[in-house]
CSV table of C-alpha atoms in Angstrom, one decimal:
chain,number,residue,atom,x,y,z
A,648,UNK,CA,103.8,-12.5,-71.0
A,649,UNK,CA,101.6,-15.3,-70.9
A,650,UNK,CA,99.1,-16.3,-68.1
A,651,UNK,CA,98.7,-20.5,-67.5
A,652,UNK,CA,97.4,-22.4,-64.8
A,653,UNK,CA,99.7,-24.7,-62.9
A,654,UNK,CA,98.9,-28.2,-61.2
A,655,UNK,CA,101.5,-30.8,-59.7
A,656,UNK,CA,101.0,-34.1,-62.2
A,657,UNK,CA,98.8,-36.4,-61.4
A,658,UNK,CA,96.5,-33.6,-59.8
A,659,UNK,CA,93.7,-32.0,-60.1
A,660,UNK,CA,93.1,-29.4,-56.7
A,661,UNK,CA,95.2,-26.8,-55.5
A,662,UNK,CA,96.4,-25.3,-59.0
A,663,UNK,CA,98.2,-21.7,-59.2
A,664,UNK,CA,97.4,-19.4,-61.8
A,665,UNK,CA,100.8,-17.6,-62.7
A,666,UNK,CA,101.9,-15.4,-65.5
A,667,UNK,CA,105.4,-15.7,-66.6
A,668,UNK,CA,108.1,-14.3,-69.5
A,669,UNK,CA,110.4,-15.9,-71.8
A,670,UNK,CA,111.8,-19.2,-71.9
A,671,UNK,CA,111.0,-22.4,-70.4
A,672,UNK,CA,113.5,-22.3,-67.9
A,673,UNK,CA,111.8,-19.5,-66.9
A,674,UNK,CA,108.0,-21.3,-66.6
A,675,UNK,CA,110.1,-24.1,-64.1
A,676,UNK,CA,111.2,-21.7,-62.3
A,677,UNK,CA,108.0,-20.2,-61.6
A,678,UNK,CA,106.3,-23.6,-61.3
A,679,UNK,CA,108.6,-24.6,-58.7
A,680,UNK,CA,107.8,-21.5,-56.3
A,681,UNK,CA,104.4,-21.8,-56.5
A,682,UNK,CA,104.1,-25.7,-56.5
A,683,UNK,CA,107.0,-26.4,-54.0
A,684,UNK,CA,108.1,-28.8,-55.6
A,685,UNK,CA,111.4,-29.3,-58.1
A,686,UNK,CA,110.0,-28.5,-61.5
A,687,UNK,CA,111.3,-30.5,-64.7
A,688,UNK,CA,109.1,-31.4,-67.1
A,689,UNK,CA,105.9,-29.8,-68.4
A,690,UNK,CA,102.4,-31.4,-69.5
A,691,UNK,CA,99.2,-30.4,-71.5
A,692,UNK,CA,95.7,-31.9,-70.6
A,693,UNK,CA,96.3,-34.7,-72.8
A,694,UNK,CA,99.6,-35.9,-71.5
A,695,UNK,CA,101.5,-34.7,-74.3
A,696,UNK,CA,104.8,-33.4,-73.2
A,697,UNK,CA,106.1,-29.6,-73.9
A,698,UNK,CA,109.2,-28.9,-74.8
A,699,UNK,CA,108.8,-25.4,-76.7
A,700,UNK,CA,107.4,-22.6,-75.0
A,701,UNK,CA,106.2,-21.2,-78.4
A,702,UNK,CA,103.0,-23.7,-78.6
A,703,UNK,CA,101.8,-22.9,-74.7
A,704,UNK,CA,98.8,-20.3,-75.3
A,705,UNK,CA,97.0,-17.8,-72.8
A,706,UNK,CA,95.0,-19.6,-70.3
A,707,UNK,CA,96.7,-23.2,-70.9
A,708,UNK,CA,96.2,-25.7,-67.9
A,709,UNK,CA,99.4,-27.5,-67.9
A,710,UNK,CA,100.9,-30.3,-65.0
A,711,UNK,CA,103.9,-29.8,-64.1
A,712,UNK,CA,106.1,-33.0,-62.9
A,713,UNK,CA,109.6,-33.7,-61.3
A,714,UNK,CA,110.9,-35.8,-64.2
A,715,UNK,CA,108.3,-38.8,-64.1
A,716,UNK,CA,105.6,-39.5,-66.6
A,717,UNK,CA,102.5,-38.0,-67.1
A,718,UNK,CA,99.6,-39.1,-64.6
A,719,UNK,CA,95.6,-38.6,-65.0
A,720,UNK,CA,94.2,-35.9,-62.8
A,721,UNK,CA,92.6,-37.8,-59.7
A,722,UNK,CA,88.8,-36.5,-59.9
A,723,UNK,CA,88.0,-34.6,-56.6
A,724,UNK,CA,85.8,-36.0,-54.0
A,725,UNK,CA,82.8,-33.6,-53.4
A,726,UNK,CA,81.6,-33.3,-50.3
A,727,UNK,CA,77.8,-35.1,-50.2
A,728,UNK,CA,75.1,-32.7,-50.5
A,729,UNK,CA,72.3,-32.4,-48.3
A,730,UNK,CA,69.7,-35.1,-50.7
A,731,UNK,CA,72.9,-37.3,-50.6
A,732,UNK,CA,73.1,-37.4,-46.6
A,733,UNK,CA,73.0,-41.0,-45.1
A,734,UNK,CA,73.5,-43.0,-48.2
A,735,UNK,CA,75.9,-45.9,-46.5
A,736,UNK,CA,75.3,-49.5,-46.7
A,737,UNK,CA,74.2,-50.8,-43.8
A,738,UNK,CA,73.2,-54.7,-43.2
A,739,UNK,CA,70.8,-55.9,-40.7
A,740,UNK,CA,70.1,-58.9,-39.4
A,741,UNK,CA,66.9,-58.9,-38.7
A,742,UNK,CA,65.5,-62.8,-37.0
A,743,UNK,CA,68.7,-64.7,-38.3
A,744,UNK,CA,67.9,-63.1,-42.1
A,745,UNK,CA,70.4,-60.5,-43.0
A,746,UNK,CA,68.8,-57.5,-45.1
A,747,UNK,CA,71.0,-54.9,-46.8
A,748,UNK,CA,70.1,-51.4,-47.7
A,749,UNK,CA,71.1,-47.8,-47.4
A,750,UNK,CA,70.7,-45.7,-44.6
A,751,UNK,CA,68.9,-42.9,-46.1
A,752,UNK,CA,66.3,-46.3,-47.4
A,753,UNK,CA,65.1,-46.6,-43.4
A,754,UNK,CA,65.2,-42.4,-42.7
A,755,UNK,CA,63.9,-41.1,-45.6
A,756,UNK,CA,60.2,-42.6,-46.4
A,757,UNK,CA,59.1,-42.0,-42.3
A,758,UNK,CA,61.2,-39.7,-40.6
A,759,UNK,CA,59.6,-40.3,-37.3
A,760,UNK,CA,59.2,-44.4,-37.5
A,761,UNK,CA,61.4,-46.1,-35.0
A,762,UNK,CA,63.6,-47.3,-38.1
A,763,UNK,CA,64.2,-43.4,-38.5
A,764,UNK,CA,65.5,-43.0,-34.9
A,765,UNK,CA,67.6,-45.8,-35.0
A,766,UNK,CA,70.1,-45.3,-37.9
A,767,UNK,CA,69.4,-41.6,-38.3
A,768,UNK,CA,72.7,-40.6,-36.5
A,769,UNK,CA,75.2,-43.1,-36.2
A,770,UNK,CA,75.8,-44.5,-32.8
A,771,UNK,CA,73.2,-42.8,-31.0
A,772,UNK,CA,71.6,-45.6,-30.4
A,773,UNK,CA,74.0,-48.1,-29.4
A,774,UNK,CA,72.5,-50.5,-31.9
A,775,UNK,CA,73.7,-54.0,-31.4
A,776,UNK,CA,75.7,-55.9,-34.0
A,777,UNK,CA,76.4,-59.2,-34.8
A,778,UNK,CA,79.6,-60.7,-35.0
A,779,UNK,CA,79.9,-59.6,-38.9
A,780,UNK,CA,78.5,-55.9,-38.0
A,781,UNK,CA,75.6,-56.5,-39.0
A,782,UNK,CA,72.7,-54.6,-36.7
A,783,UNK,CA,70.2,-57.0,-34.9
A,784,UNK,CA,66.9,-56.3,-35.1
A,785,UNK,CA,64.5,-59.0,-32.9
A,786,UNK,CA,61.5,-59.2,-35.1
A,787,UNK,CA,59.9,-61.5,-37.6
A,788,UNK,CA,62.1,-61.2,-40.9
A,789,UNK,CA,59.0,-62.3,-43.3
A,790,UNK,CA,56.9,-59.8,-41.9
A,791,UNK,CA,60.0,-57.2,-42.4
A,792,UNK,CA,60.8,-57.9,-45.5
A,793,UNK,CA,57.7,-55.7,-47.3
A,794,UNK,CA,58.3,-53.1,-44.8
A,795,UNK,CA,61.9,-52.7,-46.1
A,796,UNK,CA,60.5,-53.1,-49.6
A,797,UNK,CA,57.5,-50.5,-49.1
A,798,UNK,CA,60.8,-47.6,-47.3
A,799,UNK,CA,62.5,-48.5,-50.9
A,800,UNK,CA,60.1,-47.9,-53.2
A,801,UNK,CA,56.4,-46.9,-51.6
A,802,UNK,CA,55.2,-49.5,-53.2
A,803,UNK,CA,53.1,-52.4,-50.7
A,804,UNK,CA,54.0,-55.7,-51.9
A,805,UNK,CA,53.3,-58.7,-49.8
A,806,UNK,CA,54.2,-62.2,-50.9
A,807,UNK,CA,51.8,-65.5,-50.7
A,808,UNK,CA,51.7,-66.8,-48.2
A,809,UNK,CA,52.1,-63.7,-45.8
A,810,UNK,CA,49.8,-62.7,-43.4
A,811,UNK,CA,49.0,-59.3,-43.7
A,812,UNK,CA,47.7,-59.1,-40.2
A,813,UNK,CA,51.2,-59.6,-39.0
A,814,UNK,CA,52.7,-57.3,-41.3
A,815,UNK,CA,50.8,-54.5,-39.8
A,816,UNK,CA,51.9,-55.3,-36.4
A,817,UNK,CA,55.3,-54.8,-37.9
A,818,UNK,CA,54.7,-51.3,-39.3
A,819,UNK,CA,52.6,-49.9,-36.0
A,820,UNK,CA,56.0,-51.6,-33.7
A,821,UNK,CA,58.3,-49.8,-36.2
A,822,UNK,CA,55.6,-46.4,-36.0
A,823,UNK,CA,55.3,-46.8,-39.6
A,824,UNK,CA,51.8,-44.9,-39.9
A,825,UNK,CA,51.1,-44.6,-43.2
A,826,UNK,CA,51.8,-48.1,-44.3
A,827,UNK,CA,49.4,-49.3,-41.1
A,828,UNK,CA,46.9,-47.2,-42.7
A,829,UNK,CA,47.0,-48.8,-46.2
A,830,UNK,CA,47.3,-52.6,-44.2
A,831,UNK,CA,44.2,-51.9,-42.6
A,832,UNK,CA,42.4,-50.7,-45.4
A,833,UNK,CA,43.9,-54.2,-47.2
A,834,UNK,CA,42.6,-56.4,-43.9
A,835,UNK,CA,39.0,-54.7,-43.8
A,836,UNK,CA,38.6,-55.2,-47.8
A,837,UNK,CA,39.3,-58.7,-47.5
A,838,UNK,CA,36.9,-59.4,-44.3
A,839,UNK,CA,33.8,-61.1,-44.3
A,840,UNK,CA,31.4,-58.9,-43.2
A,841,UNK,CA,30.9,-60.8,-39.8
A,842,UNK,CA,29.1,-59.2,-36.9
A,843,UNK,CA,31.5,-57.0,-34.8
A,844,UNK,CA,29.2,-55.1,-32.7
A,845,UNK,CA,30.9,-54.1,-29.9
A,846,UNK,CA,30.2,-56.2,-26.1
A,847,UNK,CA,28.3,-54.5,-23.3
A,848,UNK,CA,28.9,-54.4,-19.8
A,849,UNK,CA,26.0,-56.9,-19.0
A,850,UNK,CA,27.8,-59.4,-21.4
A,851,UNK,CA,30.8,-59.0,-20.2
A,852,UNK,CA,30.0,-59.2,-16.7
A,853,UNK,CA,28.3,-62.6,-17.2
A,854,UNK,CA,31.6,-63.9,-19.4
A,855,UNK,CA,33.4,-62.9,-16.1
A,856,UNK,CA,31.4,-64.9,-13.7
A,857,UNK,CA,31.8,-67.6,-16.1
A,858,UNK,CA,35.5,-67.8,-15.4
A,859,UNK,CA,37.5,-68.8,-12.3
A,860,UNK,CA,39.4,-66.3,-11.4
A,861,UNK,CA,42.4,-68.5,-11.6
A,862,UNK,CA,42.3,-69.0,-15.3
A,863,UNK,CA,43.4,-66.6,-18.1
A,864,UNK,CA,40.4,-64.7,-19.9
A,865,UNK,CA,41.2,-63.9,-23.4
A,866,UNK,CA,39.6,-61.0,-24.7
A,867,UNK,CA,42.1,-60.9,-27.3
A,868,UNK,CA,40.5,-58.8,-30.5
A,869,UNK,CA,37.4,-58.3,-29.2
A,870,UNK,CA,35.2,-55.5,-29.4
A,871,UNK,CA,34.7,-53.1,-26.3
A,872,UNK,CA,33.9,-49.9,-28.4
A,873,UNK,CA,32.3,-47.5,-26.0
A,874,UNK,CA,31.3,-50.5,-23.1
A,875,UNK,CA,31.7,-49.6,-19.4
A,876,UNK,CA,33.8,-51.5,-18.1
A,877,UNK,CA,34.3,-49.0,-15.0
A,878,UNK,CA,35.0,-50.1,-11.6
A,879,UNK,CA,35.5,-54.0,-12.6
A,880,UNK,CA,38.3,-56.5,-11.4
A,881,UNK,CA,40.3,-57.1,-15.1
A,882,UNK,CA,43.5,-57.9,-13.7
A,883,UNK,CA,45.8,-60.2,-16.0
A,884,UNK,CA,43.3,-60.2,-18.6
A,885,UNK,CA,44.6,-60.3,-22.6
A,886,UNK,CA,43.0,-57.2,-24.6
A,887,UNK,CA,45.9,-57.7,-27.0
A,888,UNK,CA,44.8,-55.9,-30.1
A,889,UNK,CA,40.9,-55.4,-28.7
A,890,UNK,CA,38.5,-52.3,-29.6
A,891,UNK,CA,38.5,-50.2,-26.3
A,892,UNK,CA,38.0,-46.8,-28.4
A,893,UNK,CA,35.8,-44.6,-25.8
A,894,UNK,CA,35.4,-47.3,-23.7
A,895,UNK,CA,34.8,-46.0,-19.8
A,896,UNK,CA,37.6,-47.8,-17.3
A,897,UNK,CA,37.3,-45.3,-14.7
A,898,UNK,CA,39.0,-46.8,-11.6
A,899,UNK,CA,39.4,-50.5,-13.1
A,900,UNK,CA,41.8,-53.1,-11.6
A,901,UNK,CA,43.7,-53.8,-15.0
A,902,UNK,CA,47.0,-55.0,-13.1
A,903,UNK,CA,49.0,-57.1,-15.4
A,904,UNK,CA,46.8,-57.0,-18.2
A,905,UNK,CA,47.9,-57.1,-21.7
A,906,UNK,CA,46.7,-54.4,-23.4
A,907,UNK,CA,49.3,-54.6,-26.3
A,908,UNK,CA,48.3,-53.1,-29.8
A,909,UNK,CA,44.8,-52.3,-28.4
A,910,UNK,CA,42.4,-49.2,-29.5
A,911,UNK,CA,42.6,-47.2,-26.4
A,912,UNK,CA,41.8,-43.7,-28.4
A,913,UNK,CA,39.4,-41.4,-26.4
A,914,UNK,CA,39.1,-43.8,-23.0
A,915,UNK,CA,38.7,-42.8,-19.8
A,916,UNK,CA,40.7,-45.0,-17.5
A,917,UNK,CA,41.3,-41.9,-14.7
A,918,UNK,CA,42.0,-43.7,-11.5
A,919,UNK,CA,43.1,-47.0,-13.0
A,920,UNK,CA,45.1,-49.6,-11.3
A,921,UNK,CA,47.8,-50.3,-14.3
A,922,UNK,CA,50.6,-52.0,-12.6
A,923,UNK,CA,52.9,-54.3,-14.6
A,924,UNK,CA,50.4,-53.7,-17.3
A,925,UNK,CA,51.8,-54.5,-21.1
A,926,UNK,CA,50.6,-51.3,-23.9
A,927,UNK,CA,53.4,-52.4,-26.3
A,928,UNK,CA,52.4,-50.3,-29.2
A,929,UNK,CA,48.9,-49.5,-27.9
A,930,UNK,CA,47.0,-46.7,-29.5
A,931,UNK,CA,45.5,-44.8,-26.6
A,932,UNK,CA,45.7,-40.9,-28.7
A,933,UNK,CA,43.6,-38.5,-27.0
A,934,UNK,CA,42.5,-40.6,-23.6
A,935,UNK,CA,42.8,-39.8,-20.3
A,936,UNK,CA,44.7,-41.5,-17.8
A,937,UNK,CA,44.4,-38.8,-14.7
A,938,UNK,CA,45.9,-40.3,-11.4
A,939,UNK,CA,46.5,-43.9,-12.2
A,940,UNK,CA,49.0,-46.1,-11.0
A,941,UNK,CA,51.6,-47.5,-13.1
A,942,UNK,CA,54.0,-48.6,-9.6
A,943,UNK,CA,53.7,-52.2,-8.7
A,944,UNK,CA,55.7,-52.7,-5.1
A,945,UNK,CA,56.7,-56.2,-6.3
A,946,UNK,CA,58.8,-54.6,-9.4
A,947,UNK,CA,57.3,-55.7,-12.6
A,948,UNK,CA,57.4,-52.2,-14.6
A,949,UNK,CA,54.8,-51.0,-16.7
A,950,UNK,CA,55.4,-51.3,-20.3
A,951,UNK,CA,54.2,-48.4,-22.7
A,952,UNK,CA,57.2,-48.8,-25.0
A,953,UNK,CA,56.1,-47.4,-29.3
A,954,UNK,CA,52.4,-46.7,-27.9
A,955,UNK,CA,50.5,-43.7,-29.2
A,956,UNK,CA,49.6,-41.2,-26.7
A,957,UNK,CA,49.3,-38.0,-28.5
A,958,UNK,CA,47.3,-35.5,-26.2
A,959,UNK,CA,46.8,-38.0,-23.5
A,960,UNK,CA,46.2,-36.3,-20.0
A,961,UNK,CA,47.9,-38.3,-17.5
A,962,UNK,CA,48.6,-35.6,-14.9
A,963,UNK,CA,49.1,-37.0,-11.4
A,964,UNK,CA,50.1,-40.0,-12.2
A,965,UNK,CA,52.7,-42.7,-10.9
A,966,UNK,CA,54.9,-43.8,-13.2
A,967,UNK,CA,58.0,-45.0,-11.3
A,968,UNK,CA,60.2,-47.3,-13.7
A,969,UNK,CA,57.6,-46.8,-16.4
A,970,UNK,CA,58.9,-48.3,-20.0
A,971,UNK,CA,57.8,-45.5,-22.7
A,972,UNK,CA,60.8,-46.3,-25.3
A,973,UNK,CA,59.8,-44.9,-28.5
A,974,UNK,CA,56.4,-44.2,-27.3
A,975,UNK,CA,54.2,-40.3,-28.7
A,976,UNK,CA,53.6,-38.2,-25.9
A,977,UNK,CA,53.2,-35.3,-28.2
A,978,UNK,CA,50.7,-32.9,-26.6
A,979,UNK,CA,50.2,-34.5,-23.6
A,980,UNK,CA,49.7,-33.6,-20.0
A,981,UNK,CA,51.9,-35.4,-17.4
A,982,UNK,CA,52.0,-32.5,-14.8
A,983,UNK,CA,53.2,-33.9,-11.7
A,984,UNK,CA,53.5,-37.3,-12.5
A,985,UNK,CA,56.5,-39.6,-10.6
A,986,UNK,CA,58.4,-40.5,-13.6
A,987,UNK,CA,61.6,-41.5,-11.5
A,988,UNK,CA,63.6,-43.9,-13.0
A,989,UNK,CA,61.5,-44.1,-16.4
A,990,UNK,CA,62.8,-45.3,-19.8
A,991,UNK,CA,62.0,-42.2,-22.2
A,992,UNK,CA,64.8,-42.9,-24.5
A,993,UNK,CA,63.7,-41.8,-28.0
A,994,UNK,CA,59.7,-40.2,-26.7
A,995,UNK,CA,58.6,-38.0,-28.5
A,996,UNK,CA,57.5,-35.4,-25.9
A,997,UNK,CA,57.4,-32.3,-27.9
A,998,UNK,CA,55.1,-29.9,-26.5
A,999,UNK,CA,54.8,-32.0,-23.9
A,1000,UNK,CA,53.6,-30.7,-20.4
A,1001,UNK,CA,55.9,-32.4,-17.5
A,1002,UNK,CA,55.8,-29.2,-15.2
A,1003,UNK,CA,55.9,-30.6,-11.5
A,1004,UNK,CA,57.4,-34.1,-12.7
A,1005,UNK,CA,60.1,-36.2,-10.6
A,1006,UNK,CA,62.7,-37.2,-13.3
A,1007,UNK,CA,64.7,-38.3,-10.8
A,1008,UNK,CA,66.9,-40.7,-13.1
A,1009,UNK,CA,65.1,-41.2,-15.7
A,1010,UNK,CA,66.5,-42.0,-19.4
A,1011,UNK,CA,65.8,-39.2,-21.7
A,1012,UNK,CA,68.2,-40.3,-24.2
A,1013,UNK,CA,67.4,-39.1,-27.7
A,1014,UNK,CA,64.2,-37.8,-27.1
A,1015,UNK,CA,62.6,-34.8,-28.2
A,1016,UNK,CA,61.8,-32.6,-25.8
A,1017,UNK,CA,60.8,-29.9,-28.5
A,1018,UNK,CA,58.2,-27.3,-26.9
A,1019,UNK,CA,58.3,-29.6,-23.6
A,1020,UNK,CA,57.1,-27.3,-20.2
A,1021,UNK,CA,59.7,-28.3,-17.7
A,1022,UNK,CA,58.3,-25.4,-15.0
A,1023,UNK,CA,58.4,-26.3,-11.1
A,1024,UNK,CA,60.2,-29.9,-11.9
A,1025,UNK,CA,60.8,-31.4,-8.0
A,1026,UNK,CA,64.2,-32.4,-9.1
A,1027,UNK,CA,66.8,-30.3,-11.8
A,1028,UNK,CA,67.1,-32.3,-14.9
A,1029,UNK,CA,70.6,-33.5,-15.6
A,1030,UNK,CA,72.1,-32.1,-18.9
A,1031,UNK,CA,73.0,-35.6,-19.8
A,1032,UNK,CA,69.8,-37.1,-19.2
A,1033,UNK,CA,69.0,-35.9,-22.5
A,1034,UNK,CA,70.8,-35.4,-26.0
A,1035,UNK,CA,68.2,-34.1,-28.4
């Protein structure tokens, strides 16, 4: 008796072991019960064909074919294991330039950037394609280009002739924190050490006055660290990228302002008029937004969408229509706020409190509602309002 194991030629899965007696007749016989299939001619490892039952040895792996020649085992395909999840090409096209990389390239590095939610799952997003497949992506693709470089490698390398300044708006739109970090410290290093000391409300007031009402005032950049700026008409203003870090905007009329990419960390703005106002990647971490008023009647939505509001308190506030795509709202306080019709797609709310909250139609779709109080909501949430 002799024990061998069996595969069909060419194969290299699904093999019997089987023990048989006697002649070769009887091995073919044997082979073709457990095989299923019409056993005729008998293989070693090496392709060499056996005719003589005498030079097959205990524990032999032989093929076993139905007359035709000897084929290479086909290597099996291993299922991927978990540090080889997500490693498909993908292309994007990122401002007419087409990038390629992998998918585990945009997840990996910063789990929790925007790039991260996009292409983490497939589809979840309903990313837009080109008419190659490519995904479209409407941002500046020299500014992109060391932020795909720096997900590939770590490493930040920015070419001459690139602004730096508008590479870091690329990382904080894509929530790409610890590359902003290492940009600033970049920026700051290369500064002249001009004076940046912050405005107060006496200069201010007097650069208001100077100004028709009429005409834009740009603010854009400036410093407003700690000013009071409470109680003052700032509507349609541009604090695009501006120091308001502790600043005091209790009950100011900042209707259409733009307020994008502006330090809003630790402010007070309870009460604020903020209709229509733009805080596209703002950093407003830790402030406090009590009872303000996002709603304009005329329709123009207030638009939040990749800001930072980790532990802001915003409780009572109205928020009808409100964009907050992408935006942090871990930790923060939204108890009975009007969030009816809102754009929450892909917030992170986790340990969020939105007990007593309309959600009336709003978009939680891919969000993570982790922790998240839902208590005394005035209308049920929809199971398919959210997905995560």
């Amino acid at each position: 008796m002799r024990r061998v194991t069996l595969f069909v030629n060419g194969s290299s899965t699904n093999g019997k072991v089987v023990a048989f007696y006697g002649s070769m007749d009887d091995l073919l016989s044997v082979a073709s019960s457990k095989l299923g299939i019409r056993a005729s001619c008998v293989y070693n490892a090496n392709g060499g064909l056996i005719d003589d039952i005498a030079i097959i040895r205990e524990d032999d792996v032989l093929y076993i074919s139905e007359g035709e020649l000897f084929k290479e085992p086909e290597e099996e395909q291993k299922a991927p294991e978990a540090g080889q999840m997500h490693t498909d090409w993908l292309t994007l096209n990122v401002g007419g330039r087409r990038f390629t990389t992998t998918r585990s390239t945009l997840v990996s590095k910063e789990p929790d950037s925007m790039l991260a939610h996009m292409f983490r799952e497939k589809d979840v997003w309903g990313n837009k394609q080109d008419s190659q497949g490519a995904f479209l992506i409407d941002r500046s693709p020299d500014y992109f280009e060391p932020i795909l470089n720096y997900l590939r490698h770590g490493q930040l390398i920015i070419n001459e002739g690139i602004n730096p300044l508008g590479v870091l708006e690329e990382a904080r739109f894509f929530g790409i924190e610890q590359l902003a970090e290492r940009l600033e410290t970049l920026i700051k290093s290369t500064q002249s050490p001009d004076d940046h000391s912050p405005l107060t409300r006496k200069e201010f007031i007097r650069y208001l006055l100077a100004t028709t009402t009429k005409a834009e005032l740009r603010c854009q950049g400036l410093n407003f660290n700690g000013a009071d700026l409470s109680r003052l008409d700032l509507r349609y203003i541009n604090f695009k990228m501006a120091n308001l870090r502790g600043a005091n905007l209790i009950y100011a009329n900042l209707s259409g302002a733009n307020l994008e990419r502006a330090d809003l960390s630790m402010a007070c703005l309870d009460g604020a008029n903020l209709q229509g106002v733009k805080m596209l990647c703002t950093n407003a971490e830790g402030a406090s937004l009590k009872g303000c008023n996002f709603e304009d009647p005329a329709g123009s939505k207030a638009n939040l969408e990749g800001a930072n509001l980790k532990g802001v308190d915003m409780e009572g506030s109205q928020m009808t229509g409100i964009n907050l795509r992408v935006a942090t709202l871990k930790n923060a306080k939204l108890k009975n706020c009007n969030l009816r019709g809102a754009t929450l797609a892909g917030t992170d709310l986790e340990n969020c409190d939105l007990s007593g909250c309309d959600l009336q139609e709003a978009n939680l779709r891919g969000s993570n509602v982790k922790g998240a109080i839902f208590e005394e909501m005035l209308t049920p949430l929809h199971m398919s309002q959210s997905v995560r």
